[in-house]
Amino acid sequence: MIDKSIKKLVCYGLEKELFSLRDEIYVTNRLLEILGLDEYDCDDNFSNVNLQETLKELLDFAVEKGLIEDSIVHRDLFDTKLMGALMPRPSEVTDKFNSLYKQSPKAATDYFYTLSCDSDYIRRYRAEKDIKWVASTEYGDLDITINLSKPEKDPKAIAAAKNAPQAGYPKCMLCRECEGYAGRINFPARQNHRVIPVTINNSEWCFQYSPYVYYNEHCIVFNAKHTPMAINRDTFKKLLDFVKQFPHYFVGSNADLPIVGGSILSHDHFQGGNYTFAMAKAPVEYPLTFEGFSDVDAGILKWPMSVIRLSSSDTDRLIGLADKILKAWRGYTDETAFIFAETNGEPHNTITPIARKKGEKYELDLVLRNNITTPEHPLGVFHPHAELHHIKKENIGLIEVMGLAVLPSRLKTEMSLLETALLENKDIRNDEILSKHADWAEEIRQKYNCIDKDNIDKIIKDEIGLVFAKVLEHAGVYKRTPDGITAFKKFAASVK
């Protein structure tokens, strides 16, 4: 049976063009080596191979033979090693990408994205487990995702990772040294991972896809050197240069300060992809004019966070104005609006920028951020407040800023239990798991005259969407009130 499983994986690789027929014997022998086998005999041919089932057969064999422990972490390390045996060399991938780019940027990214999926670097069967829906709000249709694609580590693996020696190679999960890396108990294997070198703003960067694909063709563009996140004039140049090279993609950067930044601040990187978020569709609500830049269309978006959109066919003009706005915001204080550029020498103001091409013009969305904390709001004043933590407590990074909620996996179970509790009129406030949702559940009960088994799922999903809209409102430095808009315009007028 193991010979058939090996042959199925080989046939899968041939079918997906991960290697050519000339390499079949070589790939087979590599798989035999990994599995600790000396003999092989299988003349069968297979088509439409189910990769997940085939890898499970091989992993079960590895567990049975004592090659690996039976845990998600060890299985992931081992099946990545198996898939690595099927992969083309990085230079081959880059050469094909560059050749296809001459046809069109989209042809190149289509090839690379397909490869990243077929190689199992993007584990599609896990990404498909994510619960996704669209929620209508006053800001448009927001994307909601309950993230189930990151596997939960078992207690043994967590303990082993804690006790494992801390290695300094690769320096982080975004480093180019991850390409082909075997991984370890506390670092994912990447033998099936490939990156494409790109030059943006005359500097060396790399292009890859996210293994968790929160949206279509979710890509990561990262500095070839391990250097910290930074938002400055060069950031705007790099974002727009990337969009010029890949006009069918948007690209944006997390902010460069804790709380309002992403989960990795130690390595400069962007995220992009072939997707249109709700924020990209948001209209300009209050037009703005900046001194010396009357040729650049500008305005405040109708969006829960505080966003200035700039639009022009001239990217140099966009860069120039964006830099002025950034510098003005870095040093801006307005105590009446609780905006402090710094306290005790700690800077608070930064920007989350997003670039895209729309028609013949380029757009830059500049999201104003501030990471000040207070005793009342120790996680951040412009961060989801405590009353929303039952749904979303984590930082609001680039993806959320644009209108996609990435919610914790616990909500899958909790929402199912909450639906039952609402239908059966149970005591939620004294329920150990659901008590955190008690106030929210009471609001839902009062809001809807009829809650039954036919509408409960939609009601809960709609209400989660409305909570996420509030999360974004909390993260906005200027509130969408008359006073808030006046304060926002006051800042815009200060940009010289």
Tab-separated table of C-alpha atoms in Angstrom:
chain	number	residue	atom	x	y	z
A	1	MET	CA	0.000	0.000	0.000
A	2	ILE	CA	2.820	2.442	0.770
A	3	ASP	CA	4.198	1.986	-2.765
A	4	LYS	CA	0.801	3.014	-4.167
A	5	SER	CA	0.702	6.068	-1.905
A	6	ILE	CA	4.167	7.094	-3.097
A	7	LYS	CA	3.124	6.623	-6.726
A	8	LYS	CA	-0.019	8.687	-6.155
A	9	LEU	CA	2.075	11.569	-4.834
A	10	VAL	CA	4.438	11.267	-7.807
A	11	CYS	CA	1.469	11.266	-10.207
A	12	TYR	CA	0.066	14.314	-8.404
A	13	GLY	CA	3.347	16.183	-8.921
A	14	LEU	CA	3.400	15.279	-12.625
A	15	GLU	CA	-0.245	16.258	-13.061
A	16	LYS	CA	0.354	19.650	-11.416
A	17	GLU	CA	3.602	20.121	-13.393
A	18	LEU	CA	5.702	20.497	-10.264
A	19	PHE	CA	8.338	18.475	-12.151
A	20	SER	CA	8.645	16.813	-15.569
A	21	LEU	CA	8.558	13.162	-16.598
A	22	ARG	CA	12.357	13.278	-16.869
A	23	ASP	CA	12.505	13.785	-13.078
A	24	GLU	CA	10.043	11.026	-12.088
A	25	ILE	CA	12.648	8.461	-10.999
A	26	TYR	CA	14.672	11.082	-9.138
A	27	VAL	CA	11.585	12.336	-7.251
A	28	THR	CA	10.519	8.785	-6.419
A	29	ASN	CA	13.936	8.033	-4.947
A	30	ARG	CA	13.860	11.205	-2.884
A	31	LEU	CA	10.513	10.129	-1.396
A	32	LEU	CA	11.882	6.641	-0.645
A	33	GLU	CA	14.824	8.231	1.167
A	34	ILE	CA	12.542	10.453	3.275
A	35	LEU	CA	10.351	7.474	4.174
A	36	GLY	CA	13.319	5.239	5.010
A	37	LEU	CA	12.552	2.697	2.276
A	38	ASP	CA	15.016	0.725	0.154
A	39	GLU	CA	12.606	-0.954	-2.243
A	40	TYR	CA	9.686	0.104	-4.413
A	41	ASP	CA	7.412	-1.566	-6.921
A	42	CYS	CA	4.376	0.135	-8.419
A	43	ASP	CA	3.502	0.375	-12.108
A	44	ASP	CA	0.036	1.867	-11.550
A	45	ASN	CA	-0.821	5.333	-12.755
A	46	PHE	CA	-3.243	7.637	-10.982
A	47	SER	CA	-5.111	10.776	-12.012
A	48	ASN	CA	-7.069	13.418	-10.097
A	49	VAL	CA	-5.146	12.477	-6.968
A	50	ASN	CA	-6.553	13.737	-3.677
A	51	LEU	CA	-3.474	15.334	-2.117
A	52	GLN	CA	-4.817	15.539	1.430
A	53	GLU	CA	-5.767	11.839	1.495
A	54	THR	CA	-2.479	10.779	-0.084
A	55	LEU	CA	-0.390	12.754	2.384
A	56	LYS	CA	-2.429	11.291	5.246
A	57	GLU	CA	-1.587	7.775	4.033
A	58	LEU	CA	2.109	8.644	3.951
A	59	LEU	CA	1.979	10.379	7.334
A	60	ASP	CA	0.181	7.444	8.934
A	61	PHE	CA	2.942	5.181	7.604
A	62	ALA	CA	5.607	7.491	9.052
A	63	VAL	CA	3.893	7.429	12.463
A	64	GLU	CA	3.504	3.637	12.355
A	65	LYS	CA	7.194	3.167	11.519
A	66	GLY	CA	8.281	5.577	14.268
A	67	LEU	CA	9.668	8.155	11.861
A	68	ILE	CA	7.621	10.930	13.502
A	69	GLU	CA	5.412	11.540	16.520
A	70	ASP	CA	1.672	11.577	15.941
A	71	SER	CA	1.010	15.305	16.372
A	72	ILE	CA	-0.052	18.117	14.057
A	73	VAL	CA	3.330	19.843	14.407
A	74	HIS	CA	5.348	16.740	13.501
A	75	ARG	CA	2.955	15.794	10.705
A	76	ASP	CA	3.203	19.298	9.222
A	77	LEU	CA	6.991	19.172	9.340
A	78	PHE	CA	7.041	15.775	7.641
A	79	ASP	CA	4.478	16.316	4.883
A	80	THR	CA	6.231	19.572	3.957
A	81	LYS	CA	9.439	17.581	3.615
A	82	LEU	CA	7.634	15.164	1.298
A	83	MET	CA	6.240	17.990	-0.824
A	84	GLY	CA	9.680	19.600	-0.944
A	85	ALA	CA	10.910	16.558	-2.874
A	86	LEU	CA	8.474	17.408	-5.684
A	87	MET	CA	9.363	21.083	-5.983
A	88	PRO	CA	11.289	22.860	-8.739
A	89	ARG	CA	14.420	24.783	-7.747
A	90	PRO	CA	13.890	28.435	-6.745
A	91	SER	CA	15.807	29.607	-9.835
A	92	GLU	CA	13.462	27.614	-12.093
A	93	VAL	CA	10.404	29.193	-10.463
A	94	THR	CA	11.876	32.679	-10.793
A	95	ASP	CA	12.861	32.126	-14.432
A	96	LYS	CA	9.353	30.923	-15.328
A	97	PHE	CA	7.752	33.805	-13.418
A	98	ASN	CA	9.930	36.355	-15.236
A	99	SER	CA	9.224	34.723	-18.595
A	100	LEU	CA	5.458	34.824	-17.998
A	101	TYR	CA	5.715	38.418	-16.754
A	102	LYS	CA	6.715	39.395	-20.296
A	103	GLN	CA	3.259	38.194	-21.385
A	104	SER	CA	1.549	40.043	-18.531
A	105	PRO	CA	1.974	40.599	-14.789
A	106	LYS	CA	-1.238	38.634	-14.230
A	107	ALA	CA	0.069	35.605	-16.139
A	108	ALA	CA	3.110	35.588	-13.839
A	109	THR	CA	1.123	35.884	-10.604
A	110	ASP	CA	-1.442	33.305	-11.796
A	111	TYR	CA	1.391	30.799	-12.269
A	112	PHE	CA	3.029	31.582	-8.932
A	113	TYR	CA	-0.229	31.483	-6.964
A	114	THR	CA	-1.207	28.152	-8.528
A	115	LEU	CA	2.223	26.748	-7.678
A	116	SER	CA	1.935	27.974	-4.070
A	117	CYS	CA	-1.386	26.128	-3.766
A	118	ASP	CA	-0.425	22.946	-5.646
A	119	SER	CA	2.765	22.635	-3.570
A	120	ASP	CA	0.613	22.541	-0.399
A	121	TYR	CA	2.469	25.608	0.900
A	122	ILE	CA	-1.024	27.091	0.929
A	123	ARG	CA	-2.999	24.294	2.575
A	124	ARG	CA	-6.265	24.831	0.748
A	125	TYR	CA	-8.108	22.177	2.714
A	126	ARG	CA	-7.405	24.168	5.897
A	127	ALA	CA	-8.217	27.556	4.418
A	128	GLU	CA	-11.572	26.125	3.325
A	129	LYS	CA	-12.396	25.467	6.983
A	130	ASP	CA	-12.526	29.206	7.715
A	131	ILE	CA	-16.070	30.438	8.299
A	132	LYS	CA	-16.698	33.439	6.055
A	133	TRP	CA	-19.611	35.738	5.389
A	134	VAL	CA	-20.412	39.314	4.377
A	135	ALA	CA	-22.172	41.710	6.754
A	136	SER	CA	-24.026	44.811	5.559
A	137	THR	CA	-23.236	48.010	7.472
A	138	GLU	CA	-23.478	51.742	6.898
A	139	TYR	CA	-19.899	51.533	5.589
A	140	GLY	CA	-20.700	48.906	2.973
A	141	ASP	CA	-20.341	45.137	3.023
A	142	LEU	CA	-17.673	44.072	5.539
A	143	ASP	CA	-15.934	40.702	5.217
A	144	ILE	CA	-16.045	38.531	8.336
A	145	THR	CA	-13.812	35.484	8.861
A	146	ILE	CA	-13.593	33.129	11.821
A	147	ASN	CA	-10.044	31.883	11.411
A	148	LEU	CA	-9.805	28.099	11.562
A	149	SER	CA	-6.928	27.583	9.107
A	150	LYS	CA	-4.152	27.839	11.695
A	151	PRO	CA	-4.103	24.443	13.433
A	152	GLU	CA	-4.278	24.355	17.204
A	153	LYS	CA	-1.056	22.989	18.688
A	154	ASP	CA	-1.401	20.064	21.061
A	155	PRO	CA	-0.049	20.425	24.632
A	156	LYS	CA	2.957	18.150	23.937
A	157	ALA	CA	4.050	20.279	20.993
A	158	ILE	CA	3.620	23.493	23.000
A	159	ALA	CA	5.775	22.075	25.800
A	160	ALA	CA	8.402	20.829	23.348
A	161	ALA	CA	8.538	24.211	21.620
A	162	LYS	CA	8.971	25.967	24.967
A	163	ASN	CA	11.908	23.734	25.867
A	164	ALA	CA	13.513	23.814	22.420
A	165	PRO	CA	16.694	25.883	22.088
A	166	GLN	CA	16.078	29.318	20.606
A	167	ALA	CA	17.744	29.429	17.209
A	168	GLY	CA	18.563	32.628	15.351
A	169	TYR	CA	18.151	31.217	11.853
A	170	PRO	CA	16.036	32.255	10.090
A	171	LYS	CA	15.705	35.470	12.051
A	172	CYS	CA	11.921	35.537	11.529
A	173	MET	CA	9.197	33.880	9.481
A	174	LEU	CA	9.439	36.594	6.820
A	175	CYS	CA	13.146	36.197	6.079
A	176	ARG	CA	14.160	34.974	2.633
A	177	GLU	CA	16.215	32.287	4.395
A	178	CYS	CA	12.912	30.487	5.061
A	179	GLU	CA	12.855	29.323	1.429
A	180	GLY	CA	13.591	25.576	1.581
A	181	TYR	CA	14.170	25.582	5.369
A	182	ALA	CA	13.444	22.236	7.064
A	183	GLY	CA	11.759	23.805	10.061
A	184	ARG	CA	11.809	22.665	13.675
A	185	ILE	CA	9.362	22.118	16.504
A	186	ASN	CA	8.957	25.903	17.015
A	187	PHE	CA	9.346	27.029	13.397
A	188	PRO	CA	7.360	25.863	10.348
A	189	ALA	CA	8.962	23.809	7.589
A	190	ARG	CA	9.295	25.601	4.263
A	191	GLN	CA	10.818	23.068	1.817
A	192	ASN	CA	7.811	23.653	-0.477
A	193	HIS	CA	8.052	27.442	-0.220
A	194	ARG	CA	9.278	29.680	-3.041
A	195	VAL	CA	9.775	33.452	-3.241
A	196	ILE	CA	10.238	35.769	-6.206
A	197	PRO	CA	12.922	38.490	-6.019
A	198	VAL	CA	11.524	41.900	-6.993
A	199	THR	CA	13.086	45.345	-7.175
A	200	ILE	CA	10.987	48.191	-5.804
A	201	ASN	CA	12.273	51.728	-5.454
A	202	ASN	CA	15.739	50.450	-6.469
A	203	SER	CA	15.960	48.104	-3.488
A	204	GLU	CA	15.879	44.318	-3.185
A	205	TRP	CA	12.593	42.868	-1.940
A	206	CYS	CA	10.852	39.504	-2.235
A	207	PHE	CA	7.347	38.458	-3.180
A	208	GLN	CA	5.451	35.440	-1.827
A	209	TYR	CA	1.953	34.374	-0.855
A	210	SER	CA	0.565	34.085	2.644
A	211	PRO	CA	-0.011	30.454	3.648
A	212	TYR	CA	-3.288	31.524	5.311
A	213	VAL	CA	-4.928	33.319	2.324
A	214	TYR	CA	-7.385	35.535	4.204
A	215	TYR	CA	-8.525	36.856	0.793
A	216	ASN	CA	-7.884	36.160	-2.897
A	217	GLU	CA	-4.184	35.890	-3.772
A	218	HIS	CA	-3.142	37.245	-0.382
A	219	CYS	CA	0.512	38.105	-0.939
A	220	ILE	CA	3.388	39.352	1.199
A	221	VAL	CA	6.116	41.635	-0.132
A	222	PHE	CA	9.109	41.800	2.193
A	223	ASN	CA	12.505	43.438	2.395
A	224	ALA	CA	15.304	41.073	1.369
A	225	LYS	CA	17.126	42.242	4.504
A	226	HIS	CA	15.856	41.670	8.043
A	227	THR	CA	15.164	45.305	8.877
A	228	PRO	CA	12.424	46.812	11.112
A	229	MET	CA	9.098	48.175	9.883
A	230	ALA	CA	9.248	51.840	8.936
A	231	ILE	CA	6.691	54.233	7.482
A	232	ASN	CA	8.358	57.087	5.592
A	233	ARG	CA	8.576	58.709	2.156
A	234	ASP	CA	10.320	55.625	0.750
A	235	THR	CA	7.380	53.486	1.898
A	236	PHE	CA	5.058	55.409	-0.406
A	237	LYS	CA	7.575	55.080	-3.248
A	238	LYS	CA	7.819	51.309	-2.744
A	239	LEU	CA	4.063	50.775	-2.517
A	240	LEU	CA	3.383	52.709	-5.699
A	241	ASP	CA	6.318	51.112	-7.516
A	242	PHE	CA	4.927	47.662	-6.695
A	243	VAL	CA	1.463	48.655	-7.951
A	244	LYS	CA	3.031	49.953	-11.170
A	245	GLN	CA	4.655	46.551	-11.697
A	246	PHE	CA	1.541	44.602	-10.636
A	247	PRO	CA	-1.394	46.907	-11.430
A	248	HIS	CA	-3.983	44.174	-10.775
A	249	TYR	CA	-2.874	44.018	-7.116
A	250	PHE	CA	-3.334	46.439	-4.245
A	251	VAL	CA	-0.573	46.655	-1.629
A	252	GLY	CA	-0.459	48.175	1.837
A	253	SER	CA	1.699	48.359	4.920
A	254	ASN	CA	0.938	47.837	8.567
A	255	ALA	CA	1.854	50.760	10.790
A	256	ASP	CA	5.309	50.821	12.394
A	257	LEU	CA	4.300	51.178	16.062
A	258	PRO	CA	3.067	48.602	18.601
A	259	ILE	CA	-0.702	48.157	19.156
A	260	VAL	CA	-1.599	49.763	15.820
A	261	GLY	CA	0.991	47.775	13.854
A	262	GLY	CA	1.026	44.178	12.659
A	263	SER	CA	2.207	41.067	14.463
A	264	ILE	CA	5.732	41.313	12.999
A	265	LEU	CA	7.379	44.719	13.502
A	266	SER	CA	10.937	43.392	13.227
A	267	HIS	CA	10.872	42.842	9.445
A	268	ASP	CA	9.760	45.482	6.941
A	269	HIS	CA	6.965	44.050	4.795
A	270	PHE	CA	3.749	44.799	2.943
A	271	GLN	CA	0.606	42.794	2.230
A	272	GLY	CA	-1.367	42.859	-0.996
A	273	GLY	CA	-3.406	40.784	-3.371
A	274	ASN	CA	-6.060	40.572	-6.036
A	275	TYR	CA	-9.030	41.648	-3.950
A	276	THR	CA	-11.258	44.695	-3.516
A	277	PHE	CA	-12.013	45.473	0.121
A	278	ALA	CA	-14.946	47.510	1.382
A	279	MET	CA	-12.621	50.435	2.135
A	280	ALA	CA	-11.523	50.579	-1.512
A	281	LYS	CA	-15.197	51.031	-2.455
A	282	ALA	CA	-15.831	53.709	0.195
A	283	PRO	CA	-16.625	57.153	-1.257
A	284	VAL	CA	-14.985	60.440	-0.347
A	285	GLU	CA	-17.386	62.129	2.079
A	286	TYR	CA	-15.547	65.413	2.690
A	287	PRO	CA	-13.294	66.732	-0.115
A	288	LEU	CA	-10.003	68.292	0.961
A	289	THR	CA	-7.573	70.664	-0.744
A	290	PHE	CA	-3.916	70.798	0.259
A	291	GLU	CA	-1.789	73.876	-0.360
A	292	GLY	CA	0.441	73.378	-3.398
A	293	PHE	CA	-1.357	70.170	-4.416
A	294	SER	CA	-4.550	71.396	-6.050
A	295	ASP	CA	-3.889	68.884	-8.855
A	296	VAL	CA	-4.241	65.936	-6.430
A	297	ASP	CA	-7.779	64.805	-5.605
A	298	ALA	CA	-8.083	64.399	-1.836
A	299	GLY	CA	-10.747	63.808	0.767
A	300	ILE	CA	-11.901	62.133	3.963
A	301	LEU	CA	-13.498	58.747	3.348
A	302	LYS	CA	-16.863	57.591	4.590
A	303	TRP	CA	-15.241	54.927	6.724
A	304	PRO	CA	-15.242	54.096	10.459
A	305	MET	CA	-11.510	54.787	10.711
A	306	SER	CA	-9.852	58.099	9.870
A	307	VAL	CA	-8.735	57.899	6.239
A	308	ILE	CA	-7.466	60.501	3.780
A	309	ARG	CA	-7.600	59.326	0.151
A	310	LEU	CA	-5.244	60.824	-2.413
A	311	SER	CA	-5.724	60.238	-6.146
A	312	SER	CA	-3.614	61.268	-9.131
A	313	SER	CA	-2.113	59.921	-12.340
A	314	ASP	CA	1.227	61.395	-11.200
A	315	THR	CA	2.759	59.149	-8.525
A	316	ASP	CA	5.455	61.703	-7.682
A	317	ARG	CA	2.758	64.160	-6.663
A	318	LEU	CA	1.052	61.482	-4.535
A	319	ILE	CA	4.347	60.683	-2.823
A	320	GLY	CA	5.071	64.338	-2.171
A	321	LEU	CA	1.693	65.043	-0.566
A	322	ALA	CA	1.623	61.753	1.380
A	323	ASP	CA	5.021	62.601	2.843
A	324	LYS	CA	3.786	66.032	3.943
A	325	ILE	CA	0.722	64.486	5.600
A	326	LEU	CA	2.841	61.838	7.345
A	327	LYS	CA	5.325	64.390	8.687
A	328	ALA	CA	2.516	66.669	9.853
A	329	TRP	CA	0.726	63.780	11.592
A	330	ARG	CA	3.888	62.489	13.291
A	331	GLY	CA	4.218	65.786	15.156
A	332	TYR	CA	0.532	66.684	15.536
A	333	THR	CA	-1.112	67.206	18.931
A	334	ASP	CA	-4.690	68.299	19.584
A	335	GLU	CA	-5.497	67.815	23.243
A	336	THR	CA	-9.188	68.630	22.743
A	337	ALA	CA	-9.444	65.589	20.413
A	338	PHE	CA	-7.151	63.499	22.670
A	339	ILE	CA	-4.476	63.355	19.971
A	340	PHE	CA	-0.952	63.385	21.414
A	341	ALA	CA	2.060	63.088	19.155
A	342	GLU	CA	4.092	61.767	22.079
A	343	THR	CA	4.027	61.300	25.842
A	344	ASN	CA	7.190	60.983	27.924
A	345	GLY	CA	9.236	60.780	24.747
A	346	GLU	CA	7.243	57.878	23.305
A	347	PRO	CA	5.858	58.606	19.806
A	348	HIS	CA	2.191	57.744	19.168
A	349	ASN	CA	1.222	58.936	15.688
A	350	THR	CA	1.764	56.915	12.532
A	351	ILE	CA	-0.032	55.910	9.337
A	352	THR	CA	-1.288	52.696	7.732
A	353	PRO	CA	-0.924	53.329	3.959
A	354	ILE	CA	-2.588	51.396	1.104
A	355	ALA	CA	-1.881	51.821	-2.626
A	356	ARG	CA	-3.851	50.698	-5.668
A	357	LYS	CA	-4.453	51.600	-9.292
A	358	LYS	CA	-7.972	52.558	-10.307
A	359	GLY	CA	-8.427	53.214	-13.994
A	360	GLU	CA	-5.706	55.587	-15.140
A	361	LYS	CA	-5.105	56.965	-11.658
A	362	TYR	CA	-3.228	55.770	-8.615
A	363	GLU	CA	-4.704	55.980	-5.135
A	364	LEU	CA	-3.092	56.216	-1.723
A	365	ASP	CA	-5.281	55.712	1.330
A	366	LEU	CA	-3.619	57.117	4.453
A	367	VAL	CA	-5.170	55.765	7.661
A	368	LEU	CA	-4.255	57.911	10.661
A	369	ARG	CA	-3.247	55.822	13.685
A	370	ASN	CA	-2.369	56.574	17.315
A	371	ASN	CA	-1.281	54.007	19.925
A	372	ILE	CA	-1.682	55.985	23.156
A	373	THR	CA	-2.870	54.023	26.208
A	374	THR	CA	-4.584	55.099	29.436
A	375	PRO	CA	-5.485	53.329	32.700
A	376	GLU	CA	-9.054	53.117	31.411
A	377	HIS	CA	-7.909	51.677	28.065
A	378	PRO	CA	-4.599	49.868	28.751
A	379	LEU	CA	-4.618	48.119	25.362
A	380	GLY	CA	-5.085	51.389	23.512
A	381	VAL	CA	-7.495	54.312	23.368
A	382	PHE	CA	-7.857	53.798	19.599
A	383	HIS	CA	-8.220	50.041	19.876
A	384	PRO	CA	-11.365	47.946	20.436
A	385	HIS	CA	-12.567	48.795	23.929
A	386	ALA	CA	-13.314	46.208	26.604
A	387	GLU	CA	-17.044	45.955	25.798
A	388	LEU	CA	-16.130	44.546	22.354
A	389	HIS	CA	-13.449	42.097	23.504
A	390	HIS	CA	-15.972	39.267	23.600
A	391	ILE	CA	-15.753	39.358	19.783
A	392	LYS	CA	-12.432	41.067	18.956
A	393	LYS	CA	-9.596	41.905	21.332
A	394	GLU	CA	-6.582	41.598	19.032
A	395	ASN	CA	-4.761	44.465	17.296
A	396	ILE	CA	-6.399	46.131	14.309
A	397	GLY	CA	-3.859	45.655	11.547
A	398	LEU	CA	-3.881	46.351	7.826
A	399	ILE	CA	-6.386	43.633	6.895
A	400	GLU	CA	-8.945	44.719	9.488
A	401	VAL	CA	-8.389	48.386	8.634
A	402	MET	CA	-9.523	47.670	5.057
A	403	GLY	CA	-12.692	45.937	6.221
A	404	LEU	CA	-11.950	42.243	6.810
A	405	ALA	CA	-12.449	40.920	10.335
A	406	VAL	CA	-10.117	38.067	11.282
A	407	LEU	CA	-11.849	36.672	14.357
A	408	PRO	CA	-10.581	34.041	16.814
A	409	SER	CA	-11.472	30.368	16.329
A	410	ARG	CA	-13.200	30.219	19.748
A	411	LEU	CA	-16.165	32.022	18.199
A	412	LYS	CA	-17.168	28.976	16.142
A	413	THR	CA	-18.094	27.071	19.314
A	414	GLU	CA	-19.295	30.088	21.250
A	415	MET	CA	-21.680	31.263	18.531
A	416	SER	CA	-23.177	27.795	18.213
A	417	LEU	CA	-23.757	27.655	21.967
A	418	LEU	CA	-25.126	31.202	21.967
A	419	GLU	CA	-27.646	30.370	19.245
A	420	THR	CA	-28.939	27.452	21.325
A	421	ALA	CA	-29.052	29.600	24.477
A	422	LEU	CA	-31.053	32.333	22.725
A	423	LEU	CA	-33.494	29.867	21.187
A	424	GLU	CA	-34.033	28.062	24.496
A	425	ASN	CA	-34.004	31.271	26.555
A	426	LYS	CA	-31.198	29.996	28.769
A	427	ASP	CA	-29.374	31.990	31.456
A	428	ILE	CA	-26.353	33.297	29.549
A	429	ARG	CA	-24.975	35.568	32.270
A	430	ASN	CA	-24.114	32.638	34.544
A	431	ASP	CA	-22.793	30.405	31.789
A	432	GLU	CA	-19.030	29.881	32.175
A	433	ILE	CA	-18.349	30.032	28.419
A	434	LEU	CA	-21.014	32.495	27.261
A	435	SER	CA	-21.076	35.025	30.114
A	436	LYS	CA	-18.717	37.339	28.181
A	437	HIS	CA	-21.493	37.689	25.565
A	438	ALA	CA	-24.309	38.333	28.059
A	439	ASP	CA	-24.793	42.091	27.521
A	440	TRP	CA	-24.600	41.658	23.752
A	441	ALA	CA	-27.071	38.754	23.835
A	442	GLU	CA	-29.530	40.870	25.831
A	443	GLU	CA	-29.294	43.632	23.207
A	444	ILE	CA	-30.023	41.062	20.501
A	445	ARG	CA	-33.071	39.764	22.392
A	446	GLN	CA	-34.461	43.294	22.700
A	447	LYS	CA	-33.691	44.199	19.083
A	448	TYR	CA	-35.529	41.336	17.368
A	449	ASN	CA	-39.218	40.557	17.868
A	450	CYS	CA	-38.847	37.066	16.468
A	451	ILE	CA	-35.806	34.831	16.923
A	452	ASP	CA	-36.237	31.268	15.685
A	453	LYS	CA	-34.212	28.407	14.239
A	454	ASP	CA	-34.716	29.762	10.697
A	455	ASN	CA	-33.228	33.214	11.316
A	456	ILE	CA	-30.902	32.787	14.325
A	457	ASP	CA	-27.769	32.092	12.258
A	458	LYS	CA	-28.261	35.182	10.090
A	459	ILE	CA	-29.048	37.333	13.129
A	460	ILE	CA	-25.840	36.313	14.911
A	461	LYS	CA	-23.735	36.850	11.790
A	462	ASP	CA	-25.314	40.244	11.086
A	463	GLU	CA	-24.739	41.326	14.679
A	464	ILE	CA	-21.091	40.210	14.610
A	465	GLY	CA	-20.696	42.382	11.512
A	466	LEU	CA	-22.119	45.367	13.383
A	467	VAL	CA	-19.756	44.698	16.300
A	468	PHE	CA	-16.834	44.687	13.860
A	469	ALA	CA	-17.973	48.055	12.480
A	470	LYS	CA	-17.857	49.357	16.080
A	471	VAL	CA	-14.386	47.848	16.484
A	472	LEU	CA	-13.214	49.931	13.539
A	473	GLU	CA	-14.953	53.024	14.924
A	474	HIS	CA	-13.066	52.560	18.188
A	475	ALA	CA	-9.809	52.373	16.210
A	476	GLY	CA	-10.577	55.618	14.407
A	477	VAL	CA	-8.678	58.577	15.857
A	478	TYR	CA	-11.416	60.996	14.770
A	479	LYS	CA	-14.977	59.925	15.440
A	480	ARG	CA	-17.701	60.387	12.839
A	481	THR	CA	-19.442	63.109	14.831
A	482	PRO	CA	-19.641	66.841	14.052
A	483	ASP	CA	-16.845	67.501	16.564
A	484	GLY	CA	-14.792	64.634	15.206
A	485	ILE	CA	-15.076	65.757	11.587
A	486	THR	CA	-14.227	69.344	12.589
A	487	ALA	CA	-11.098	68.103	14.395
A	488	PHE	CA	-10.150	65.934	11.393
A	489	LYS	CA	-10.455	68.911	9.020
A	490	LYS	CA	-8.422	70.995	11.474
A	491	PHE	CA	-5.558	68.512	11.162
A	492	ALA	CA	-5.832	68.497	7.349
A	493	ALA	CA	-5.652	72.303	7.342
A	494	SER	CA	-2.436	72.118	9.367
A	495	VAL	CA	-0.599	70.247	6.596
A	496	LYS	CA	1.690	72.744	4.888
